[in-house]
Short mmCIF file of C-alpha atoms in Angstrom, two decimals:
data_model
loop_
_atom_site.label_atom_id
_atom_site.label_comp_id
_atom_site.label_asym_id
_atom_site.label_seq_id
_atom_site.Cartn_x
_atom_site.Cartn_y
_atom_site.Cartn_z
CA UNK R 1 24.25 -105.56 -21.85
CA UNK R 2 26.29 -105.36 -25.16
CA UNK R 3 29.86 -104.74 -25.16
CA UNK R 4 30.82 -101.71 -27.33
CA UNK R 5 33.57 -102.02 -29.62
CA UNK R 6 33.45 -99.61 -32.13
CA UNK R 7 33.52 -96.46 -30.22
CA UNK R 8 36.75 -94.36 -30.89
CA UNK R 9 39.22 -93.39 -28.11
CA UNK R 10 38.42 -89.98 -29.30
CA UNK R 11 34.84 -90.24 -28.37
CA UNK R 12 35.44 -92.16 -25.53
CA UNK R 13 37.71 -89.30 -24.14
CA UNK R 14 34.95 -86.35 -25.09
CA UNK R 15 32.77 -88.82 -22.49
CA UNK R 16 35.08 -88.86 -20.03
CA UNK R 17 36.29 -85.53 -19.90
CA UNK R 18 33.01 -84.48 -18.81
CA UNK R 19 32.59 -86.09 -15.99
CA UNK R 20 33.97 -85.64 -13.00
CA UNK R 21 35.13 -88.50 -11.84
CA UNK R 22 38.17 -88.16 -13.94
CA UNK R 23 38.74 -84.44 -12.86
CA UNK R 24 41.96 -86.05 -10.59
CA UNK R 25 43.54 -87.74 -13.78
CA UNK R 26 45.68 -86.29 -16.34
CA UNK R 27 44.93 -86.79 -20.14
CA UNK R 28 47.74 -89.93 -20.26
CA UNK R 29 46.19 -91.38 -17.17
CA UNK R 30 42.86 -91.50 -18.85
CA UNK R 31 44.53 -92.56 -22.23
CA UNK R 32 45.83 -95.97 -20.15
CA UNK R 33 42.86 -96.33 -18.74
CA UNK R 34 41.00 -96.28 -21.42
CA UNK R 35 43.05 -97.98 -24.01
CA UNK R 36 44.43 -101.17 -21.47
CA UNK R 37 42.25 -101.74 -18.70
CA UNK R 38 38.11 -100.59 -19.25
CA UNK R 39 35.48 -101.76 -21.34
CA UNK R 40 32.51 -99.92 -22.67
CA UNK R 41 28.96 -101.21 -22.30
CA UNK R 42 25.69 -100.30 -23.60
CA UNK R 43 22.87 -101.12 -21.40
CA UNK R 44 19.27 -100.25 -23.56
CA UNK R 45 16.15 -98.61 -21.12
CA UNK R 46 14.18 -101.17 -19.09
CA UNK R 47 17.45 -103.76 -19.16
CA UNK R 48 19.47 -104.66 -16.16
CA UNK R 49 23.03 -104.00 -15.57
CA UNK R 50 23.09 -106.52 -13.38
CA UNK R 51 20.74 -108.26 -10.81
CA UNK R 52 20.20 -109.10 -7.32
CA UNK R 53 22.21 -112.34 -6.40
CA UNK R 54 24.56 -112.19 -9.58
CA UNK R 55 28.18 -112.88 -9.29
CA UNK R 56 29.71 -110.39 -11.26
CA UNK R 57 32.71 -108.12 -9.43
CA UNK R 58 33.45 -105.60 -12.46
CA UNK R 59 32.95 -102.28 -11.29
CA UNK R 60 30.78 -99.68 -13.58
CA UNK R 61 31.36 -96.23 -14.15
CA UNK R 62 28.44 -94.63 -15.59
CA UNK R 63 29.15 -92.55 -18.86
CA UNK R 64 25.56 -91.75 -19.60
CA UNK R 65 22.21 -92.70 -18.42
CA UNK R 66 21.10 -93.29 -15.37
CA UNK R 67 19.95 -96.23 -13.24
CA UNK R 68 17.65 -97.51 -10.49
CA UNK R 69 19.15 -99.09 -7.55
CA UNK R 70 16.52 -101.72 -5.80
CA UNK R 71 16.65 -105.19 -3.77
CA UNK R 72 13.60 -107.57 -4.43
CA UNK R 73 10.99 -104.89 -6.05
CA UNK R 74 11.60 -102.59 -8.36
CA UNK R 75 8.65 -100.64 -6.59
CA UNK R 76 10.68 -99.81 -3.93
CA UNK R 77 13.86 -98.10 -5.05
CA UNK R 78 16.75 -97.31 -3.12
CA UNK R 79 17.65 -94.34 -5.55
CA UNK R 80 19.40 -93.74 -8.37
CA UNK R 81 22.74 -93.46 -10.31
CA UNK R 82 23.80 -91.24 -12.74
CA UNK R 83 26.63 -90.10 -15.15
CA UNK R 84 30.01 -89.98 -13.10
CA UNK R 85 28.94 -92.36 -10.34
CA UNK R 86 29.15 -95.86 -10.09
CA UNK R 87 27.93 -98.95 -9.45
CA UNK R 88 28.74 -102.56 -8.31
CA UNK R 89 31.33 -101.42 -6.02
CA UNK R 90 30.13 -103.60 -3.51
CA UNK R 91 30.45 -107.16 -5.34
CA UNK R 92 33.59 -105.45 -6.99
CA UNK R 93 35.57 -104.59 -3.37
CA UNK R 94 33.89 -108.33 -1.83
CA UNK R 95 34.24 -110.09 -4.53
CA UNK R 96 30.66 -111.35 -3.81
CA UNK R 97 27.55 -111.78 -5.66
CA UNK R 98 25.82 -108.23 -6.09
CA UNK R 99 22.94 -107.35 -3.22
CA UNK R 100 21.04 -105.00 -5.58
CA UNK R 101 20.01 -104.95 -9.25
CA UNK R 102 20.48 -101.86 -11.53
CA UNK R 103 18.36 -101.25 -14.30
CA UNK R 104 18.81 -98.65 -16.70
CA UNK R 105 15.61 -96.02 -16.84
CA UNK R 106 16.98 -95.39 -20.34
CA UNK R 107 19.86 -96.17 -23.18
CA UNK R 108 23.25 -96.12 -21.22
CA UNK R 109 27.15 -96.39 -21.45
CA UNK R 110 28.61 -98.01 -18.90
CA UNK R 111 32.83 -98.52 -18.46
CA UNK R 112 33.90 -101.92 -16.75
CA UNK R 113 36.89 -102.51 -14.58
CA UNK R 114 37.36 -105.71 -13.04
CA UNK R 115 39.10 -106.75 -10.06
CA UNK R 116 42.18 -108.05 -12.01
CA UNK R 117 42.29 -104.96 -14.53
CA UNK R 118 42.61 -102.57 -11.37
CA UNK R 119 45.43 -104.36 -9.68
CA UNK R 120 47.76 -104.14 -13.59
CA UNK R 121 46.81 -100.83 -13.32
CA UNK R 122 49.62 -98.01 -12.98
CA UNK R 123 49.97 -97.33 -9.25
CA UNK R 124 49.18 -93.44 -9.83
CA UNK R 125 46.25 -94.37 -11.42
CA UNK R 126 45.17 -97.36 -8.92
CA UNK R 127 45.13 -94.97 -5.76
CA UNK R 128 43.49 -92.47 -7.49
CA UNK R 129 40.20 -94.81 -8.58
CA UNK R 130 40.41 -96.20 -5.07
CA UNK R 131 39.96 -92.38 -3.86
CA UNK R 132 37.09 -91.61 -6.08
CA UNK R 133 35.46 -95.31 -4.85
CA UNK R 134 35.92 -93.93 -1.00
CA UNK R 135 34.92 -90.81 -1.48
CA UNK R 136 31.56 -92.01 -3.95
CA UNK R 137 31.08 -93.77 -1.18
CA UNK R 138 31.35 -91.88 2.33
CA UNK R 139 29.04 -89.04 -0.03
CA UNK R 140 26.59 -92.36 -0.47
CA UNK R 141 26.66 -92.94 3.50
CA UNK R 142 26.01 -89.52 4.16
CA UNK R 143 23.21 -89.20 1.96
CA UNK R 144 21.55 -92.85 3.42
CA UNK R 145 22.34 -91.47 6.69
CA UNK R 146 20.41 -88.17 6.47
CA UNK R 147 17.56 -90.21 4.44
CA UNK R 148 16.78 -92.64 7.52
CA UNK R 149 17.47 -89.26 9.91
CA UNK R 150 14.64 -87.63 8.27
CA UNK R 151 12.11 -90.64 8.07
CA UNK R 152 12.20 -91.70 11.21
#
């Protein structure tokens, strides 16, 4: 994973703005977010985010791409992420070491927020990421919950 530096906010905005996990913030909300407390990522096709057993609690947003979710095999995935979902929420909310890998299935931009970044963050802004967590979420239960309804 390399760290992207030399992306402008301009073009990190025209990523943003499409997706719609940021459909609840307002242009300076994103501008703050952006500017203070996120970092951009590139993550090239066939190369982890992160693996199975890592300790790593940043939370990633993906901006583009998409990912496969799996535990010991990558044979046996557990599904997928795209652009405006996230990942590592688990070891981010635990503080734990991740219980899944993520590997990208090809070129992708992933924005980091750790732990420490979220609690400096603007209250507004704060309860609204926590909202879009629990509600990515609950729609993630929901769909694991129908999944083991209809295969069993």
């Amino acid at each position: 994973m390399k760290r992207l530096t030399n992306v402008s906010l301009l073009k990190q905005f025209e990523i943003i703005n499409r997706l719609e996990f940021f459909n609840e913030f307002t242009l300076a909300e994103r501008q703050v977010l952006l500017e203070s407390f996120s970092h951009l990522y590139l993550v090239h096709q066939s190369h982890h985010a992160f693996k199975r057993f890592e300790l790593d609690n940043r939370l990633f947003i993906v901006l583009s791409g998409e990912f496969s979710i799996f535990k010991k095999s990558q044979l046996l995935e557990l599904g997928r992420v795209g652009p405006g979902e996230f990942i590592g929420e688990g070891a981010f909310i635990c503080n734990q070491e991740h219980s899944t890998s993520a590997k990208a299935l090809k070129d992708s931009i992933l924005l980091a927020i750790t732990p420490e970044a979220m609690t400096r963050l603007p209250n507004v802004i704060r309860e609204k990421m926590k909202d879009k967590i629990i509600a990515g979420m609950s729609t993630r239960i929901s769909s694991l919950s129908n999944y083991i309804e209809d295969n069993i």
